Coordinates of C-alpha atoms and ligand atoms in Angstrom, one line a residue:
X284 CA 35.9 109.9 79.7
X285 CA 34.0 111.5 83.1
X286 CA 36.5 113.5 85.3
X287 CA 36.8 111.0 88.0
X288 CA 36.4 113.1 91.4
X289 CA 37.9 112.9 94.8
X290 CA 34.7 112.1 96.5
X291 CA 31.6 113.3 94.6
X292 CA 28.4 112.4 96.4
X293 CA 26.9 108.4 95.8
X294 CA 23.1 108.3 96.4
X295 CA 21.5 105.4 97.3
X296 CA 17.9 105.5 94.7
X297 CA 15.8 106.2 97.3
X298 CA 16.3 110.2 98.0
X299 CA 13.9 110.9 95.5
X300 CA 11.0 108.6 97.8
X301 CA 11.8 110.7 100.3
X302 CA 11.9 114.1 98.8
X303 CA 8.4 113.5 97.3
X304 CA 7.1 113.0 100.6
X305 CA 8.3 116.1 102.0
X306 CA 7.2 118.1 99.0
X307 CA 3.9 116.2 99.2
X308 CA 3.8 117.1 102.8
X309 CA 4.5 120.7 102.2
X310 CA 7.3 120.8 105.1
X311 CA 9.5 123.1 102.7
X312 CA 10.9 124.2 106.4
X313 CA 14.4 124.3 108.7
X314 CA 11.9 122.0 110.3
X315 CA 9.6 118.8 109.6
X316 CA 9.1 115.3 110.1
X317 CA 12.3 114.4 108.1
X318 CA 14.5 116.4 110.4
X319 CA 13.0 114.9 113.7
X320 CA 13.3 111.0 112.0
X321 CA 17.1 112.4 110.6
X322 CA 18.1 113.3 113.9
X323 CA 16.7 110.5 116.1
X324 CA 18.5 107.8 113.3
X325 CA 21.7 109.7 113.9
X326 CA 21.7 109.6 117.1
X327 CA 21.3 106.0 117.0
X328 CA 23.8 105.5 114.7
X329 CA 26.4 107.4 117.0
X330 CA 24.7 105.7 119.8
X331 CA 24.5 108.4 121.4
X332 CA 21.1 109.9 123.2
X333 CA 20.7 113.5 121.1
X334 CA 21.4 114.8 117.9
X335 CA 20.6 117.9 116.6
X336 CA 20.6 118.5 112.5
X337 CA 22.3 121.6 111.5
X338 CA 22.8 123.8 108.2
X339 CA 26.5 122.5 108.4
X340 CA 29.5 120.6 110.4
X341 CA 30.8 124.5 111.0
X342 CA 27.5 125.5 112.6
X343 CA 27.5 122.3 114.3
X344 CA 31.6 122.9 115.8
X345 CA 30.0 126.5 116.1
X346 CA 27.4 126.1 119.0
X347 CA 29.5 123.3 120.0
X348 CA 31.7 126.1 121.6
X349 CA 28.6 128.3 122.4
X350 CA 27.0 125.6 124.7
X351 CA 30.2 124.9 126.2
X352 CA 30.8 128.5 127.5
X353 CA 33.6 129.1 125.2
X354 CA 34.2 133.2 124.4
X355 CA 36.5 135.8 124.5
X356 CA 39.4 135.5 125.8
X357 CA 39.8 131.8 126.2
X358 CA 42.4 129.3 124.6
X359 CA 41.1 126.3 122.6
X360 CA 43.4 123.2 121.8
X361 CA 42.7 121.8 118.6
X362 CA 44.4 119.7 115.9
X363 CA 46.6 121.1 113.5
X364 CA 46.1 118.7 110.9
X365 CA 42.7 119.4 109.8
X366 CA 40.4 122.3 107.6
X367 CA 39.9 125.2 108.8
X368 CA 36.5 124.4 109.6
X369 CA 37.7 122.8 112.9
X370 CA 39.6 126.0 113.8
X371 CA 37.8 128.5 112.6
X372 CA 34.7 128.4 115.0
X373 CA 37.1 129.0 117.7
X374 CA 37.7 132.5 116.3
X375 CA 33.6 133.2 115.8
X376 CA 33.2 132.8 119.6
X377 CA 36.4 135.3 120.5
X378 CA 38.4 132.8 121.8
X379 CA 42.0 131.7 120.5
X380 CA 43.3 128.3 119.2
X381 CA 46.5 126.6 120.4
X382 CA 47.3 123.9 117.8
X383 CA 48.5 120.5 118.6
X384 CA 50.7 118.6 116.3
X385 CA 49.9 114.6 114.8
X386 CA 50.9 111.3 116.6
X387 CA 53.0 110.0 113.2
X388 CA 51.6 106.4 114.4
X389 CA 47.5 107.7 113.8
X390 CA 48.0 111.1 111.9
X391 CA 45.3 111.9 114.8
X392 CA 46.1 114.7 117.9
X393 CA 49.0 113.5 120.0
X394 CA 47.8 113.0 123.3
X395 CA 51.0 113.3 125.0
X396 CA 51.6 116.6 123.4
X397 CA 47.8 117.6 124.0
X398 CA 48.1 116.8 127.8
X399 CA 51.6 119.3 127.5
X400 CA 49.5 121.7 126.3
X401 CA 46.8 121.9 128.6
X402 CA 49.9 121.2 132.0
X403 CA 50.9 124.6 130.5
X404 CA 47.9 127.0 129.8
X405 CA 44.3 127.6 130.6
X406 CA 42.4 125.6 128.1
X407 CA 39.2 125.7 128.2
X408 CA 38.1 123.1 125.6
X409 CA 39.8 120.8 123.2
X410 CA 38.4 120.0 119.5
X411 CA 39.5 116.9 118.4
X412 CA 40.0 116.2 114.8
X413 CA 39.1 112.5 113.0
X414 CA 41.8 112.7 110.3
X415 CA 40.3 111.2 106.9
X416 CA 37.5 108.9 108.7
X417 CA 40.2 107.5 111.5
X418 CA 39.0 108.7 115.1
X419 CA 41.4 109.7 117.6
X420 CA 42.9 107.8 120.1
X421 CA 39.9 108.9 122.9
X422 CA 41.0 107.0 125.7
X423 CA 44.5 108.4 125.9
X424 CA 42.8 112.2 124.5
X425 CA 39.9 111.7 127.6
X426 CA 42.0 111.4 130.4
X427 CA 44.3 114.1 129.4
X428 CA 40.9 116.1 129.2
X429 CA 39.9 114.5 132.3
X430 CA 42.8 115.2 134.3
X431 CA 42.2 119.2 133.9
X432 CA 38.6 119.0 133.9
X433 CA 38.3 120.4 130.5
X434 CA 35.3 119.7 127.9
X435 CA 36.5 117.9 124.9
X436 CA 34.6 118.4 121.4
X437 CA 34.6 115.5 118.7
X438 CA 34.7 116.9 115.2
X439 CA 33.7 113.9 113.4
X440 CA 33.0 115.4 110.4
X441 CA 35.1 113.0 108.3
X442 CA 34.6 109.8 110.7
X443 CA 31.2 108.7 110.7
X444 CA 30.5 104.8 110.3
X445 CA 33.9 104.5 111.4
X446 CA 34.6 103.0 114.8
X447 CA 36.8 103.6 118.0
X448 CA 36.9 100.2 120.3
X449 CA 33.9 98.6 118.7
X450 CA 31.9 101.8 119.2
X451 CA 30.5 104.1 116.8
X452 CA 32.2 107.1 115.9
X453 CA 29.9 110.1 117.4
X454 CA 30.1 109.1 121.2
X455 CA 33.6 109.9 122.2
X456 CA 33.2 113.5 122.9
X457 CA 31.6 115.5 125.6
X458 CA 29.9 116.7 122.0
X459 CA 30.6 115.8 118.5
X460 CA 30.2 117.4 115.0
X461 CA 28.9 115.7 111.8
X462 CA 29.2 116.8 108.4
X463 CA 26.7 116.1 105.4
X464 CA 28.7 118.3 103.3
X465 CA 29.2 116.8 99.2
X466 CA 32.4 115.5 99.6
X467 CA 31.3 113.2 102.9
X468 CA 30.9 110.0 103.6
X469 CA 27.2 110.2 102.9
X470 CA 25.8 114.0 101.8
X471 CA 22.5 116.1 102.5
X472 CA 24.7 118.3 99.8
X473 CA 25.4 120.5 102.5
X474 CA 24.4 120.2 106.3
X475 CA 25.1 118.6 109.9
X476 CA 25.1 117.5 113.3
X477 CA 25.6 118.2 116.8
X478 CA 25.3 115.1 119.3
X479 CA 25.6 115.0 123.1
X480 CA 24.1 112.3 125.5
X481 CA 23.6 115.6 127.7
X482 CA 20.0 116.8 126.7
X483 CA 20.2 120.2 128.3
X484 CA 23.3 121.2 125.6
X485 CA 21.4 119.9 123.0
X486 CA 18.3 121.7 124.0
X487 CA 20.3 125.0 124.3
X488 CA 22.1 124.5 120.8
X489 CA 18.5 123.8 119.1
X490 CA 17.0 127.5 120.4
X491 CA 20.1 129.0 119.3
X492 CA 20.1 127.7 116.5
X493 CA 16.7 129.1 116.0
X494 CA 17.3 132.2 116.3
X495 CA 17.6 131.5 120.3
X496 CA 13.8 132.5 120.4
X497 CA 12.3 132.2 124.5
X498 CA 9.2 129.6 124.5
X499 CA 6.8 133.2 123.8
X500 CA 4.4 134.1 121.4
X501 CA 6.3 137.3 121.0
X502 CA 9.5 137.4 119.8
X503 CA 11.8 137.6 123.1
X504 CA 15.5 137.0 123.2
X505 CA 18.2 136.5 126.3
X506 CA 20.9 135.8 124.2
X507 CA 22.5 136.0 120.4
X508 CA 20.8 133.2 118.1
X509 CA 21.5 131.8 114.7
X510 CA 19.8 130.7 111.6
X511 CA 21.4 127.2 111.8
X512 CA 18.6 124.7 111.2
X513 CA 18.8 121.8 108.3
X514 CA 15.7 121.9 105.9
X515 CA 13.5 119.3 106.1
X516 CA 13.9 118.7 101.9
X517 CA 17.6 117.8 102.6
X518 CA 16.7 116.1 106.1
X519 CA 14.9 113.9 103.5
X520 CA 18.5 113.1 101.5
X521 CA 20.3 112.9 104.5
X522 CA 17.6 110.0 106.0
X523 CA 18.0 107.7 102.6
X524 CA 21.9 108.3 102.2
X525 CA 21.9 107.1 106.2
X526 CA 19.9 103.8 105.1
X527 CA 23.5 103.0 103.1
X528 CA 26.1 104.2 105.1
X529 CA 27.2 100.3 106.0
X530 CA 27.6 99.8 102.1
X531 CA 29.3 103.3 101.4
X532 CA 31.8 102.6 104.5
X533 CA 32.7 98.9 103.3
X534 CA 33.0 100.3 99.4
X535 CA 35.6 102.8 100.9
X536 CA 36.9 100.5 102.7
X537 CA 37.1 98.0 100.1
X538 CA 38.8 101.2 97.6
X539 CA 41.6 101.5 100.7
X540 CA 42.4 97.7 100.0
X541 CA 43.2 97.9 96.8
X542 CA 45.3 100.7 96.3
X543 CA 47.3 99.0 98.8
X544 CA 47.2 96.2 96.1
X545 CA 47.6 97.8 93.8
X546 CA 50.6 100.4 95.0
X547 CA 52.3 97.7 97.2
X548 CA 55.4 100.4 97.3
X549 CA 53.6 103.4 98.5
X550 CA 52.8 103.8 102.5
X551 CA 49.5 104.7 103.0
X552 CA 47.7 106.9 105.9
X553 CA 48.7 103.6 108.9
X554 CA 45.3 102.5 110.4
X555 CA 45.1 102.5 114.4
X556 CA 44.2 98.9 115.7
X557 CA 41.9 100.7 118.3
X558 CA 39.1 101.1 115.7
X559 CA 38.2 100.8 112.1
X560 CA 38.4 103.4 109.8
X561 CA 35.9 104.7 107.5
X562 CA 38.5 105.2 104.7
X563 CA 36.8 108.5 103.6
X564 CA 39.9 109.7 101.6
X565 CA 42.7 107.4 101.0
X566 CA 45.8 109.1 101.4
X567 CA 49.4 108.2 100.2
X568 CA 52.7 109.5 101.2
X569 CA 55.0 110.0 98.5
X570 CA 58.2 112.0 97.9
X571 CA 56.7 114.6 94.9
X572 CA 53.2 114.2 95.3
X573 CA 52.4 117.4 93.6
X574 CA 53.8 115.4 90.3
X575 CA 51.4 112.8 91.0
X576 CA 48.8 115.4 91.7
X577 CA 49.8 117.1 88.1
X578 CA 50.0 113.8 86.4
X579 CA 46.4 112.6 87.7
X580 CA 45.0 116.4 86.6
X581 CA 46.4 115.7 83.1
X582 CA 44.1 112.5 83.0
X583 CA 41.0 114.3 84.5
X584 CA 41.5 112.5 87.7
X585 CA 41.0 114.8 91.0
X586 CA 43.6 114.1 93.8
X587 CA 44.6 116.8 96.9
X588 CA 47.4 117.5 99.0
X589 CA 47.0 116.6 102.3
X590 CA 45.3 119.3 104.9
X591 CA 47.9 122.7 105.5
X592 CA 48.5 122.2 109.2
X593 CA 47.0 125.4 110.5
X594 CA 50.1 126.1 112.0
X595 CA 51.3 127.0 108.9
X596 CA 48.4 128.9 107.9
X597 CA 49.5 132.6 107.7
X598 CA 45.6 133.3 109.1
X599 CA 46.6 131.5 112.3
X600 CA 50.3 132.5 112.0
X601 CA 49.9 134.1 115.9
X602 CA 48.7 130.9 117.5
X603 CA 50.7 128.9 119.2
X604 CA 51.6 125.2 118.5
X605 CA 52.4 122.2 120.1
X606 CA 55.0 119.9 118.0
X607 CA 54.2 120.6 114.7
X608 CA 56.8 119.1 112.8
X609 CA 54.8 115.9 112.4
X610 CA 52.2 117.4 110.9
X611 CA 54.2 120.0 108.4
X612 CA 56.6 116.4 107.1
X613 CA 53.0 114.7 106.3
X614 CA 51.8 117.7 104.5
X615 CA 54.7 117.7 102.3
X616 CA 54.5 114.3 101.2
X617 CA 51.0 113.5 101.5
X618 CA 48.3 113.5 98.6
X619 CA 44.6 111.8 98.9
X620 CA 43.3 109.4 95.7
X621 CA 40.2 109.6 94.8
X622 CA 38.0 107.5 97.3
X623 CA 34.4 107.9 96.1
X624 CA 32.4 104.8 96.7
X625 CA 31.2 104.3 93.7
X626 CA 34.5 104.6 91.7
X627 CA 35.0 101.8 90.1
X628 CA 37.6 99.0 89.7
X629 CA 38.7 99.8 86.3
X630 CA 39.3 103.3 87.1
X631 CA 40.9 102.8 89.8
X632 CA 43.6 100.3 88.1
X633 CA 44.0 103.3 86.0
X634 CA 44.4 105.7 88.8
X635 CA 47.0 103.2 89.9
X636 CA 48.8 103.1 86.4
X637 CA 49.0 106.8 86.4
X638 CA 50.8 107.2 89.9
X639 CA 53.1 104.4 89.3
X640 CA 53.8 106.1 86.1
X641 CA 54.7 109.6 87.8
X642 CA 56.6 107.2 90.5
Ligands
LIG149 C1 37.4 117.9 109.8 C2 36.3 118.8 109.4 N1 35.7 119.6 110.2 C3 34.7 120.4 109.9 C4 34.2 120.4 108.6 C5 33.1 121.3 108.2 O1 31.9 120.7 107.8 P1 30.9 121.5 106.8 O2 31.6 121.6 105.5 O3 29.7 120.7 106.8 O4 30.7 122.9 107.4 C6 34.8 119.5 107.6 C7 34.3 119.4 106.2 O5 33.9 120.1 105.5 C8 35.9 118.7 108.0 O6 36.5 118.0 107.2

C-alpha cells in the first residue's frame, strides 16, 4: 500500500494544457502571459483589485512588511500559533515580533489580547494568521487595528477558498499573503501571492520584487530589490489548479465531515460561524497524540503535531507574548489527519480505525 500523505498536491488534468502552452510560447520566464492571467484570476477570486504572483507565501509576507514601512527597530504583533514563515519575515526587515496567543473558541489571534497588545506598545503592523484554512475573526482584529491606526497584514496562506462573512478569504487585510506551496490547498509546487486593493503597494512590491529596477534602460536602483517573481511554467500550474479550487475546498470539506463521523468522540479544530472554513488540515485534539502520530507512522499514514507556538520556539525565546497558554494546551494535544483531497473514503475509514485503535 502507497504512504497516505498529510496533504500531497491533487492536480486537476489540465496543468499539462497549460504547461505546453508556455513551453510552446517560449515564456520560460519570472514573467509571461501565465503570470499576468494567474494573477488577475486571483485577484478575482480574493475579490480583491491586485495581486501580485510571488516565488513563495514568505516572499509574499516579505514585501508585505517592506511596502508597509516596516524596519528596524519596530514591533510586529503576530500570531503565535502558526509556522515560522508568518514570523520569520518580521526578522528579515529588522524589526521584532510580539506574539499573540489563540482565542480557544477559533484557534485564530485573540482580538481582545491583540488590542492589549497594541494599548501597550508601539506596533507598527499586525500579521494575522488563518489557522488551518479558518480566517480570523477580522471584524473584531480590524477595529483593534483601526483604533491605533496600525496596518494589518492577512497571511492567508492556509485559507484560500475559505470565507469570512460570505466574502472570500484574501480581502480582509490591508494586504494578504497566499501560498502555492505543495502541501496547499491548490499548489504551483512552490510559489505565491501578495494582494492589496491599494495599487501603489502592489506596484512597489512588483519592482522590488524585480530586483527594484527604476523604469531605465540602465540598470538604476533607489532601493534594495529581490529576485521574488513566480515563473511563468508554474504560473501555468497555478492557473489550472485555480480552475478546481471549488472542488478541492468541498472534498476537504467533505474529509472534515467524516472524520467527525467517523471519530464521534474526538473534538475537532471548532469552526467559527462567521465564515466557512477551507478544512485544509483537519486537526484533532486528543490526550497522547504523539501515540496516534506513532501508530499512524507504523501504517505508512503521515499525521503532524499541531504548529509550536512561536513563543515556545527557543529562536523567538526573547520576544514577548501575549497569553500564550491557549496556544501551548492546543499544541500539546493537537495532531492534523491527513486531509488531501483526493484521499479516499476507504482510506480514510482506515485512518479512523487506526486512531480509534491508539484511543
Ligand atoms: C501560515 C503560513 N504562512 C506562511 C507560509 C509560507 O508559505 P510558503 O511555504 O509558500 O513560503 C505558510 C506555508 O508554508 C503558512 O502555512
Amino acid at each position: 500500500m502507497a504512504r497516505i500523505y498529510l496533504s500531497p498536491p491533487h492536480l486537476s488534468g489540465r496543468e499539462l494544457d497549460y504547461l505546453e502552452d508556455a513551453v510552446d510560447s517560449n515564456w520560460i520566464a519570472p514573467l509571461g502571459p501565465h503570470v499576468e492571467a494567474f494573477e488577475a484570476e486571483l485577484a478575482q477570486q480574493a475579490g480583491v483589485d491586485h495581486a501580485l504572483a510571488l516565488s513563495s507565501g514568505t516572499a509574499a509576507l516579505h514585501l508585505a512588511l517592506v511596502v508597509l514601512g516596516i524596519g528596524a527597530g519596530d514591533e510586529v504583533a503576530c500570531s503565535s500559533l502558526t509556522f515560522s514563515a508568518s514570523a520569520n519575515p518580521i526578522r528579515y526587515v529588522g524589526a521584532s515580533p510580539v506574539f499573540i496567543d489563540a482565542a480557544p473558541e477559533t484557534w485564530t489571534l485573540d482580538p481582545e489580547l491583540l488590542g492589549r497588545a497594541l494599548a501597550e506598545r508601539k506596533i507598527a503592523a499586525v500579521v494575522a494568521v488563518d489557522l488551518y484554512g479558518q480566517c480570523c475573526d477580522y471584524d473584531a482584529v480590524r477595529a483593534v487595528c483601526d483604533r491605533h491606526g496600525v496596518p494589518l497584514v492577512q497571511d492567508a496562506a492556509e485559507s484560500l477558498g475559505a470565507t469570512y462573512k460570505d466574502q472570500p478569504s484574501g480581502g480582509q487585510g490591508d494586504v494578504a499573503v497566499f501560498s502555492f506551496n505543495g502541501n496547499k490547498v491548490i499548489t504551483t509546487s512552490g510559489g505565491g501571492a501578495l494582494l492589496s486593493n491599494d495599487g501603489d503597494r502592489i506596484a512597489h512590491a512588483r519592482k522590488l520584487s524585480t530586483q527594484a529596477r527604476e523604469p531605465a534602460a540602465h540598470y538604476e536602483h533607489t532601493e534594495l530589490g529581490f529576485n521574488y517573481r513566480l515563473s511563468n511554467l508554474l504560473a501555468a500550474v497555478g492557473r489550472a489548479q485555480l480552475e478546481v479550487l471549488p472542488e478541492r475546498v468541498a472534498a476537504r470539506r467533505r474529509i472534515n465531515r467524516r472524520y467527525r463521523e467517523l471519530l464521534p468522540a474526538v473534538e475537532v479544530m471548532p469552526e467559527a460561524a462567521y465564515g466557512t472554513s477551507n478544512c485544509w488540515l483537519t486537526c484533532i485534539l486528543v490526550d497522547d497524540p504523539e501515540r496516534i502520530r506513532l501508530a499512524l507512522e507504523a501504517e505508512d499514514i503521515e499525521s503532524r503535531p499541531l504548529w509550536k507556538p512561536m513563543h515556545l520556539q527557543p529562536f523567538f525565546r526573547e520576544a514577548p507574548v501575549y497569553g500564550g497558554a491557549v496556544s501551548a494546551g492546543l499544541f500539546e494535544r493537537g495532531l492534523c489527519l491527513p486531509s488531501g483531497s483526493a484521499l479516499s473514503d476507504a482510506d480514510q475509514q482506515r485512518i479512523a480505525e487506526i486512531v480509534r485503535g491508539a484511543l
